Coordinates of C-alpha atoms in Angstrom, one line a residue:
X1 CA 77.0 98.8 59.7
X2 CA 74.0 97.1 58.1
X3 CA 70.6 96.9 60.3
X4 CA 68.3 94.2 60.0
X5 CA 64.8 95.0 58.0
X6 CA 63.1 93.9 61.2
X7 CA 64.8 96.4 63.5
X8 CA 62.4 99.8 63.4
X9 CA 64.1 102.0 66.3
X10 CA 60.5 101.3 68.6
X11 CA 62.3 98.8 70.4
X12 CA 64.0 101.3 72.9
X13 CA 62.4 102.3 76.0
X14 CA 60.9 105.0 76.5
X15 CA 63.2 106.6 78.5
X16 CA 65.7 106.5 75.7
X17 CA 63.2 107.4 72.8
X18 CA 62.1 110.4 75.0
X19 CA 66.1 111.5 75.2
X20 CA 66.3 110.9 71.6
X21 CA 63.4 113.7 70.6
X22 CA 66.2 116.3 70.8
X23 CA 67.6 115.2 67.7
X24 CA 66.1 115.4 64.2
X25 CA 63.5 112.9 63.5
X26 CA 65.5 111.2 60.0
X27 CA 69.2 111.0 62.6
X28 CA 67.0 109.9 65.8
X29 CA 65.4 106.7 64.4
X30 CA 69.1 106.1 62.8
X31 CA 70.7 106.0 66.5
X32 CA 67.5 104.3 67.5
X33 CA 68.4 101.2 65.6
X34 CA 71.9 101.3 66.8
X35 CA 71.0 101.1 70.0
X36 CA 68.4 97.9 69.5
X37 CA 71.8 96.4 67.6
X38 CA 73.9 97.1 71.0
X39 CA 71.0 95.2 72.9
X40 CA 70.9 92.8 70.8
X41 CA 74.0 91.5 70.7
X42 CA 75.6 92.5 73.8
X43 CA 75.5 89.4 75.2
X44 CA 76.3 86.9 72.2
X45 CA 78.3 89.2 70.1
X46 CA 79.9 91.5 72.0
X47 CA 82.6 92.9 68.9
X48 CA 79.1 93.5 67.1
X49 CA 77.4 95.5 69.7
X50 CA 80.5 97.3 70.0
X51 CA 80.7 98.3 66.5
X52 CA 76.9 99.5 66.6
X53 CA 77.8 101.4 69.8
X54 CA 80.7 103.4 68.0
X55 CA 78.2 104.3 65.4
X56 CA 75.5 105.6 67.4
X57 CA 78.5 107.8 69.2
X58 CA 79.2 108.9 66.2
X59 CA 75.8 110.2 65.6
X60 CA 75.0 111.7 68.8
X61 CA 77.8 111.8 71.3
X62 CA 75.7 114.1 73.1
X63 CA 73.0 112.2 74.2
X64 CA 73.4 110.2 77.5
X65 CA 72.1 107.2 76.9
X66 CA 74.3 106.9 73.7
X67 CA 77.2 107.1 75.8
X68 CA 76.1 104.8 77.8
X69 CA 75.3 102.3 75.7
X70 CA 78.6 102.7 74.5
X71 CA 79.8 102.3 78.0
X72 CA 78.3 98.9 78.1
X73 CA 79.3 97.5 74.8
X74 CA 83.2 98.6 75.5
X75 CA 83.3 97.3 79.1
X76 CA 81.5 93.9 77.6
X77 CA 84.7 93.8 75.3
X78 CA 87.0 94.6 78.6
X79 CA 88.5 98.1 77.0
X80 CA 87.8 99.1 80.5
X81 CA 89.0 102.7 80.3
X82 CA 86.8 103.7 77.3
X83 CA 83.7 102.0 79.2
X84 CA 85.1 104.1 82.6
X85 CA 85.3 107.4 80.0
X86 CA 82.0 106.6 78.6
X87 CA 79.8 106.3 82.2
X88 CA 81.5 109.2 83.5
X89 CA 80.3 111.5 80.5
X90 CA 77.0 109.8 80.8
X91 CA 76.8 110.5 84.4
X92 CA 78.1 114.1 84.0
X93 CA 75.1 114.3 81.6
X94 CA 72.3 112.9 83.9
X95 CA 73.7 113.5 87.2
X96 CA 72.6 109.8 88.1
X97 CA 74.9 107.4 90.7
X98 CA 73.5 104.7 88.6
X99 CA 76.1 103.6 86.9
X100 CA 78.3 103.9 89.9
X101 CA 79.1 100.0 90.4
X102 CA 80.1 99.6 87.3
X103 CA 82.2 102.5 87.1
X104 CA 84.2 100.8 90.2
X105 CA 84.4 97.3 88.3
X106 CA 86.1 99.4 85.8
X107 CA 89.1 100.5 88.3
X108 CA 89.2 96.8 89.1
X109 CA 89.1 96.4 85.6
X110 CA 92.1 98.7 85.4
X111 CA 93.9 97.2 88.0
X112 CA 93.4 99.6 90.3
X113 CA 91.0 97.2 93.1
X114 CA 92.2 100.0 95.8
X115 CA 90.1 103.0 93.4
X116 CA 87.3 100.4 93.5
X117 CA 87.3 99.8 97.0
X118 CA 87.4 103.8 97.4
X119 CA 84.3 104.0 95.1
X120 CA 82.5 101.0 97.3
X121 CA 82.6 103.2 100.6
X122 CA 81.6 106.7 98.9
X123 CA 78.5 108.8 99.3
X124 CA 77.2 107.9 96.1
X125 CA 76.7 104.3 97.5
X126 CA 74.1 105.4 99.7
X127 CA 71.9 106.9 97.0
X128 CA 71.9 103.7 95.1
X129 CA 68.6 101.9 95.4
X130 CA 68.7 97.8 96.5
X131 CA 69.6 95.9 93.4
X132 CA 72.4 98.7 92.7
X133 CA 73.6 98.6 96.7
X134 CA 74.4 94.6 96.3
X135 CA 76.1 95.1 93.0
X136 CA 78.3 97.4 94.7
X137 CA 78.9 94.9 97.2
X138 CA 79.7 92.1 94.6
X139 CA 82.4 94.9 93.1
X140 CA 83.9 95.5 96.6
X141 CA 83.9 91.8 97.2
X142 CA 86.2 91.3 94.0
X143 CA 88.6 94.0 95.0
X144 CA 88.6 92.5 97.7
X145 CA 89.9 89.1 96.2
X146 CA 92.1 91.4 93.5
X147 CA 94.2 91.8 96.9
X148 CA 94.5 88.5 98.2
X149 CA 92.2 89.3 101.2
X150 CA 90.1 86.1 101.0
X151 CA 88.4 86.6 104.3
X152 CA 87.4 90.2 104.1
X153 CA 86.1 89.7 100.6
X154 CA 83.8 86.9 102.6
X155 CA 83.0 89.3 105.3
X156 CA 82.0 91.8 102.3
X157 CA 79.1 89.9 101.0
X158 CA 77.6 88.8 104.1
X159 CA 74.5 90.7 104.5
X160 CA 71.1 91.1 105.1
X161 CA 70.3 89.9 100.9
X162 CA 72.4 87.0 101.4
X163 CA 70.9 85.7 104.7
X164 CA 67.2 86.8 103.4
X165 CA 65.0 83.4 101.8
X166 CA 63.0 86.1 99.4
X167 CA 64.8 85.7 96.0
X168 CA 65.1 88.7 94.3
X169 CA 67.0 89.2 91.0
X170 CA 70.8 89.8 92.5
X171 CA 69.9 86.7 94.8
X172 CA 71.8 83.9 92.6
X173 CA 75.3 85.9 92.1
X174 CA 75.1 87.2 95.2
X175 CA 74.9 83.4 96.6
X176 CA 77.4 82.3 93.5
X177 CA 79.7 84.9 94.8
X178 CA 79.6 84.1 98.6
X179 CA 79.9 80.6 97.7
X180 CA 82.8 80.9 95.2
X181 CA 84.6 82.9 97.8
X182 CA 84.4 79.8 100.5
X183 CA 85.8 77.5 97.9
X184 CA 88.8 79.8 97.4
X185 CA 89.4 80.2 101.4
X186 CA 89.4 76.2 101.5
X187 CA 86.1 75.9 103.3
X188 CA 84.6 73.6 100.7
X189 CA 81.3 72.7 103.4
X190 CA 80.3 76.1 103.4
X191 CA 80.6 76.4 99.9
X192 CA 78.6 73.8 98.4
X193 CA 76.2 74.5 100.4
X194 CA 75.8 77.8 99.1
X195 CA 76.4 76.9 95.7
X196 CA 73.3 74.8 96.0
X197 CA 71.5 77.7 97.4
X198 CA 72.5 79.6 94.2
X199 CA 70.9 76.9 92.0
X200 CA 67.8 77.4 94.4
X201 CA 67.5 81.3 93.6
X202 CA 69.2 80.3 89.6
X203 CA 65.7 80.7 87.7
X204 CA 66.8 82.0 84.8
X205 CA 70.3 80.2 84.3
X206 CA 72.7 83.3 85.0
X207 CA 75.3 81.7 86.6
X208 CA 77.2 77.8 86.4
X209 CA 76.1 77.0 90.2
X210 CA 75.0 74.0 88.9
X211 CA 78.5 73.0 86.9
X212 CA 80.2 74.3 90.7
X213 CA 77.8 72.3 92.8
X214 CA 78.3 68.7 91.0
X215 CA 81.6 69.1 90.3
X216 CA 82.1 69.4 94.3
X217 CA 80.3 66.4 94.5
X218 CA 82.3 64.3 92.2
X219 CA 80.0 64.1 89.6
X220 CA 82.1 64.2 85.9
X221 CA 79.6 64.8 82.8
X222 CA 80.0 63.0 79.4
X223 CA 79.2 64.8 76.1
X224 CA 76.9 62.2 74.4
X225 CA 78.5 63.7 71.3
X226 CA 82.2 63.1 72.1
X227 CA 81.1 59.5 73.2
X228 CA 79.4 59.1 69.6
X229 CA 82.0 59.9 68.0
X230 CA 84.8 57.9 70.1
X231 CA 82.2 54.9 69.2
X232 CA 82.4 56.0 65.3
X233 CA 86.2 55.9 65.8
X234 CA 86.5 52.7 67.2
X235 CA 84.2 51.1 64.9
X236 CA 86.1 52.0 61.6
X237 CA 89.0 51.6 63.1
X238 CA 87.6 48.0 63.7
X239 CA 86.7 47.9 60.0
X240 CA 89.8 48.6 59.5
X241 CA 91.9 46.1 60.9
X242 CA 89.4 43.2 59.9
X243 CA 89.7 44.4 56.1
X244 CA 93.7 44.6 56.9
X245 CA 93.2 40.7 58.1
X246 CA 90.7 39.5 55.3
X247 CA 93.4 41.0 52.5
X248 CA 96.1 39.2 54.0
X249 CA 94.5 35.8 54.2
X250 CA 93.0 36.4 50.7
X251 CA 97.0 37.3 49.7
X252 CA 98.2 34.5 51.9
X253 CA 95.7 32.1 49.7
X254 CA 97.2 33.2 46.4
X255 CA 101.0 32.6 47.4
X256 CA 99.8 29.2 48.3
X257 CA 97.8 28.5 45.1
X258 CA 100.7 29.9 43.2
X259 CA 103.3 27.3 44.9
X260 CA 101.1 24.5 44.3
X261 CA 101.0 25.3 40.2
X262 CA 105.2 25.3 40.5
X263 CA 105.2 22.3 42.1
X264 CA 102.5 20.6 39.8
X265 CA 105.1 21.9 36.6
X266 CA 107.9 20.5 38.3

């Protein structure tokens, strides 16, 4: 797949270009760039970013952070097992619980929210540092949902980061989470008031909270666009009709002209 001229390979973090010295210099800048592709377009272009991914696999399915990269870019595409297959070689590889959340989304993913629940309550959990502890709690939460068990998946996600006024990255989904969990139960109070704490801690736009919030209070937005247009519409449709009316009286004018030259012959 073609890389962009601006793309060099220096982009990666350390970590990664540190992992990468193992390979020959020519076929480690090659994966390098790759990877910078994945990142770049994991989020807007996922099918992209998975095609990079399958190259740089190709090229070094032995480094870790290749396959998990690769992990990413499948589970962004939802081919859940591959992304499960991909962290668990990557983990194999490193020996890291990192990736351990994810790995139990992908059960979910899977349709197995039971595995994913299993994962949430394993030892692994408690070698996860903060941000990866509450991810795992946003994964159990969902299971818990998968199942139908509205309250418990509520019950899940309160905790000391939701209560706490510090925002810290996880803060907003956590908050969007709780607060989308309410709405399901049918305890709408609760829930916009939480969805309006989510737009508190929302500083980088990461979740809808806002869209959730006003929509709970009534509040309908118009696309200034689609109103343009509808106005566009109307107006040549109003063109339209007038030209319709001014032909017709213009024809109406001739058949009157002509009966008055028969009736001057006769």
């Amino acid at each position: 797949m073609p890389i962009p001229e601006d793309v060099t390979g220096d982009e990666i973090d350390k970590d990664v270009r540190q992992e990468l010295q193992s390979l020959p210099k020519t076929l480690a800048e090659d994966v390098a760039k790759n990877l910078v592709m994945v990142a770049r377009l994991i989020d807007e272009d996922p099918e992209g970013a998975y095609g990079y991914s399958r190259v740089a696999l190709r090229l070094a399915s032995r480094v870790a952070a290749v396959r998990e990269a690769a992990g990413f870019a499948a589970y962004a595409n939802q081919k859940y097992a591959e992304a499960l297959a991909e962290f668990r070689a990557a983990r194999r590889m490193t020996g890291s619980v990192e990736l351990w959340p994810v790995m139990a989304d992908c059960e979910r993913g899977l349709g197995r929210p039971e595995k994913a629940l299993d994962m949430a309550g394993a030892p692994e959990v408690q070698k996860l540092d903060k941000a990866g502890q509450v991810e795992m709690r946003l994964v159990a939460a969902g299971a818990r949902r998968d199942m139908e068990q509205l309250d418990a998946a509520i019950v899940t996600l309160q905790s000391p980061e939701l209560a706490s006024s510090s925002v810290q990255p996880w803060t907003a989904r956590l908050r969007y989470a709780y607060a989308d969990a309410l709405l399901a139960a049918g305890r709408d109070g609760e829930a916009r008031e939480w969805f309006a704490k989510a737009v508190e801690a929302d500083r980088d736009g990461s979740t809808d909270a806002s869209d959730r919030l006003a929509e709970l209070d009534g509040v309908e937005f118009v696309d200034a666009l689609d109103e343009t247009t509808d106005d566009l519409a109307e107006s040549a449709e109003t063109v339209e009709v007038s030209g319709a009316a001014e032909a017709a009286e213009v024809k109406d004018g001739s058949d009157s002209d002509e009966d008055e030259d028969e009736a001057d012959r006769d």
